[in-house]
Tab-separated table of C-alpha atoms in Angstrom:
chain	number	residue	atom	x	y	z
A	1	PRO	CA	14.919	-28.960	6.510
A	2	PHE	CA	16.112	-29.209	3.228
A	3	LEU	CA	18.164	-25.967	3.516
A	4	PRO	CA	20.248	-24.976	6.136
A	5	GLY	CA	19.439	-22.299	8.956
A	6	ASP	CA	16.679	-22.958	11.565
A	7	VAL	CA	14.471	-20.307	9.463
A	8	ASP	CA	11.293	-22.359	8.246
A	9	TYR	CA	8.713	-20.209	6.383
A	10	LEU	CA	7.729	-18.724	2.974
A	11	LYS	CA	7.282	-14.768	2.245
A	12	THR	CA	5.423	-15.166	-1.225
A	13	LEU	CA	5.001	-10.973	-2.424
A	14	PHE	CA	2.577	-10.648	-6.233
A	15	LYS	CA	2.186	-7.237	-7.485
A	16	ALA	CA	0.921	-6.993	-11.129
A	17	GLU	CA	0.965	-2.972	-12.493
A	18	TRP	CA	-0.424	-2.021	-15.405
A	19	TYR	CA	-0.474	1.258	-17.027
A	20	LYS	CA	-2.165	2.516	-19.829
A	21	ARG	CA	-1.845	5.623	-21.838
A	22	LEU	CA	-5.086	7.386	-22.213
A	23	PHE	CA	-6.648	10.071	-25.125
A	24	ASN	CA	-3.368	8.984	-27.355
A	25	SER	CA	-1.129	10.907	-25.329
A	26	ASN	CA	2.047	10.672	-22.684
A	27	ARG	CA	0.445	13.446	-20.946
A	28	VAL	CA	-2.757	11.343	-19.381
A	29	ALA	CA	-2.361	7.824	-17.875
A	30	LEU	CA	-4.376	5.170	-16.296
A	31	TYR	CA	-2.252	3.144	-13.569
A	32	THR	CA	-4.341	0.081	-12.238
A	33	VAL	CA	-2.060	-2.042	-9.130
A	34	ALA	CA	-3.065	-5.343	-7.616
A	35	ASP	CA	-0.653	-6.102	-4.741
A	36	PHE	CA	-0.789	-9.478	-2.860
A	37	GLY	CA	1.688	-11.186	-0.051
A	38	TYR	CA	1.285	-14.327	2.283
A	39	ILE	CA	3.732	-15.509	4.867
A	40	ASP	CA	3.758	-18.892	6.532
A	41	GLU	CA	5.400	-21.445	8.253
A	42	ILE	CA	6.718	-24.410	6.367
A	43	VAL	CA	7.965	-26.686	9.587
A	44	ARG	CA	5.072	-25.510	12.536
A	45	GLY	CA	5.844	-23.999	15.387
A	46	THR	CA	8.880	-21.796	13.452
A	47	PRO	CA	9.015	-18.578	14.980
A	48	ILE	CA	8.448	-15.359	12.507
A	49	GLN	CA	10.237	-11.923	13.198
A	50	PRO	CA	7.701	-9.614	13.850
A	51	PHE	CA	8.989	-7.556	11.200
A	52	GLU	CA	8.342	-9.973	8.545
A	53	PHE	CA	4.302	-9.863	8.756
A	54	PHE	CA	2.417	-7.040	6.573
A	55	TYR	CA	0.948	-4.518	7.834
A	56	MET	CA	-0.774	-1.680	6.246
A	57	GLY	CA	-1.773	1.887	6.303
A	58	GLY	CA	-0.608	5.740	5.228
A	59	ASN	CA	2.630	6.160	3.230
A	60	GLY	CA	4.122	3.187	3.024
A	61	LEU	CA	7.190	4.400	4.169
A	62	VAL	CA	7.645	2.886	7.815
A	63	ILE	CA	9.342	-0.458	7.242
A	64	ALA	CA	7.306	-3.954	6.372
A	65	THR	CA	4.460	-1.773	5.473
A	66	VAL	CA	2.409	-1.614	2.876
A	67	PRO	CA	1.031	2.074	1.254
A	68	LEU	CA	-2.640	2.635	1.936
A	69	ARG	CA	-3.307	6.014	1.452
A	70	GLY	CA	-5.927	8.384	3.926
A	71	TYR	CA	-5.554	5.874	7.040
A	72	GLU	CA	-2.387	6.485	9.439
A	73	ASP	CA	0.503	4.148	9.113
A	74	ARG	CA	0.292	0.369	10.343
A	75	SER	CA	-3.283	1.153	11.567
A	76	VAL	CA	-4.959	-0.977	9.073
A	77	GLY	CA	-5.055	-5.154	9.587
A	78	PRO	CA	-5.527	-7.262	13.148
A	79	ARG	CA	-5.138	-6.255	16.346
A	80	ASN	CA	-4.947	-7.926	19.718
A	81	ALA	CA	-6.718	-8.154	22.778
A	82	VAL	CA	-5.689	-4.194	24.170
A	83	GLY	CA	-6.007	-3.057	20.475
A	84	GLN	CA	-2.937	-2.984	19.492
A	85	ILE	CA	-2.134	-3.909	15.725
A	86	ILE	CA	-0.153	-7.351	15.140
A	87	GLY	CA	1.089	-7.198	11.654
A	88	GLY	CA	-1.083	-10.334	9.722
A	89	ARG	CA	0.060	-13.170	7.705
A	90	VAL	CA	-1.688	-12.111	4.046
A	91	ALA	CA	-2.012	-8.756	2.704
A	92	ALA	CA	-4.188	-7.892	-0.297
A	93	LYS	CA	-4.251	-4.205	-1.747
A	94	ILE	CA	-5.744	-3.126	-5.285
A	95	GLY	CA	-5.790	0.820	-6.757
A	96	ALA	CA	-5.965	2.798	-9.675
A	97	GLU	CA	-4.480	6.425	-10.401
A	98	LEU	CA	-5.605	8.854	-12.731
A	99	ARG	CA	-2.319	10.611	-13.830
A	100	PHE	CA	-1.678	13.774	-15.984
A	101	ALA	CA	1.414	15.549	-16.383
A	102	VAL	CA	1.612	18.875	-16.531
A	103	THR	CA	5.254	19.324	-17.180
A	104	LEU	CA	7.861	17.077	-18.474
A	105	GLU	CA	10.284	19.267	-18.462
A	106	PRO	CA	12.901	20.191	-16.726
A	107	ILE	CA	11.452	18.742	-14.211
A	108	PRO	CA	8.463	16.242	-14.357
A	109	LEU	CA	5.309	17.285	-12.565
A	110	TYR	CA	2.229	15.111	-12.406
A	111	LEU	CA	-1.280	15.163	-10.737
A	112	LEU	CA	-3.209	12.404	-9.870
A	113	THR	CA	-6.275	11.450	-8.044
A	114	PHE	CA	-6.447	7.813	-6.860
A	115	ALA	CA	-8.640	5.468	-5.418
A	116	GLU	CA	-7.098	2.318	-3.145
A	117	ALA	CA	-9.005	-0.521	-1.096
A	118	GLY	CA	-6.930	-3.217	1.263
A	119	ASN	CA	-6.575	-4.881	4.037
A	120	VAL	CA	-4.536	-7.544	6.155
A	121	PHE	CA	-5.533	-10.257	7.422
A	122	GLU	CA	-4.304	-12.560	10.710
A	123	SER	CA	-4.131	-16.170	8.590
A	124	PHE	CA	-5.218	-17.794	5.240
A	125	GLU	CA	-8.777	-19.222	6.439
A	126	LYS	CA	-10.044	-15.321	7.627
A	127	THR	CA	-8.817	-13.802	5.061
A	128	ASP	CA	-12.228	-11.795	3.203
A	129	ILE	CA	-11.194	-10.508	-0.119
A	130	PHE	CA	-14.224	-8.505	-0.390
A	131	ASP	CA	-13.355	-6.999	3.196
A	132	MET	CA	-11.405	-4.695	2.003
A	133	ARG	CA	-10.413	-0.510	3.710
A	134	ARG	CA	-11.201	2.246	1.206
A	135	SER	CA	-9.657	5.094	0.411
A	136	VAL	CA	-9.654	8.058	-2.907
A	137	GLY	CA	-7.932	11.546	-2.523
A	138	VAL	CA	-5.513	13.535	-5.019
A	139	GLY	CA	-1.902	13.828	-4.822
A	140	ALA	CA	0.903	15.395	-7.025
A	141	ARG	CA	4.166	13.962	-8.286
A	142	LEU	CA	8.123	15.613	-8.817
A	143	LEU	CA	10.635	13.411	-10.441
A	144	ILE	CA	13.769	15.370	-9.271
A	145	ASN	CA	17.693	14.127	-10.580
A	146	PRO	CA	19.341	12.762	-8.791
A	147	ILE	CA	17.236	13.022	-5.383
A	148	GLY	CA	14.004	10.883	-7.164
A	149	LEU	CA	10.429	10.902	-6.284
A	150	ILE	CA	9.066	13.872	-4.265
A	151	GLY	CA	4.818	13.399	-3.925
A	152	PHE	CA	2.079	14.913	-1.792
A	153	ASP	CA	-0.995	12.740	-1.436
A	154	PHE	CA	-4.384	13.929	0.281
A	155	GLY	CA	-6.002	10.907	0.910
A	156	TYR	CA	-9.386	10.479	2.447
A	157	GLY	CA	-10.151	6.774	4.059
A	158	PHE	CA	-13.753	6.166	4.535
A	159	ASP	CA	-13.212	3.190	6.950
A	160	ARG	CA	-11.629	4.463	9.511
A	161	LYS	CA	-14.308	3.961	11.880
A	162	ILE	CA	-13.918	0.617	11.773
A	163	VAL	CA	-10.189	0.973	11.779
A	164	ASP	CA	-8.939	3.459	14.868
A	165	GLY	CA	-12.606	4.485	15.691
A	166	ARG	CA	-12.228	7.857	14.471
A	167	ASP	CA	-14.258	9.412	11.879
A	168	PRO	CA	-13.057	9.804	8.166
A	169	GLU	CA	-11.388	12.771	7.491
A	170	TRP	CA	-8.654	14.051	5.172
A	171	LEU	CA	-5.103	12.878	5.903
A	172	PHE	CA	-1.654	14.141	4.206
A	173	HIS	CA	0.852	11.788	2.677
A	174	PHE	CA	4.574	12.752	1.988
A	175	GLN	CA	6.375	10.231	-0.526
A	176	PHE	CA	9.964	9.809	-1.066
A	177	GLY	CA	12.114	8.087	-3.203
A	178	ARG	CA	9.561	4.949	-3.665
A	179	GLY	CA	6.918	4.004	-6.044
A	180	PHE	CA	5.444	6.904	-8.149
């Protein structure tokens, strides 16, 4: 009511990242991340565009999708009565990566191993921070100027039976130009 327009909802995002050099070397690092989001109406009944809700899974290259390797794009989160992903109002993800620089010059090449857990919830009341979808995997990153980051990951989603009814398996993910 105090701002011009008819969009009366609030979307809040919080991301904390921490890098720690290991073994007093610039070639080995531990990266940890905590990523949270919440969206809700300021004025009840305000329509929210579907692309504003949170979706999770895959490499995060699809619009409005929080990456969670080891799962298909936009496969993690609340579903409607016919089993389609509807997006959620709360997203939570934590992760850790151990990174090793194979070479820094002329083109930086990093190998990594990761562990992640995340989920999307329909509402704040239905949020259970201990109900996370877990994954682990390995990957590689190239930093090519002026193109940017190119990455390859193999992720294993432990909770695929819950997410899409499939057995857990290794999935390939391609990264381009975002994140590390």
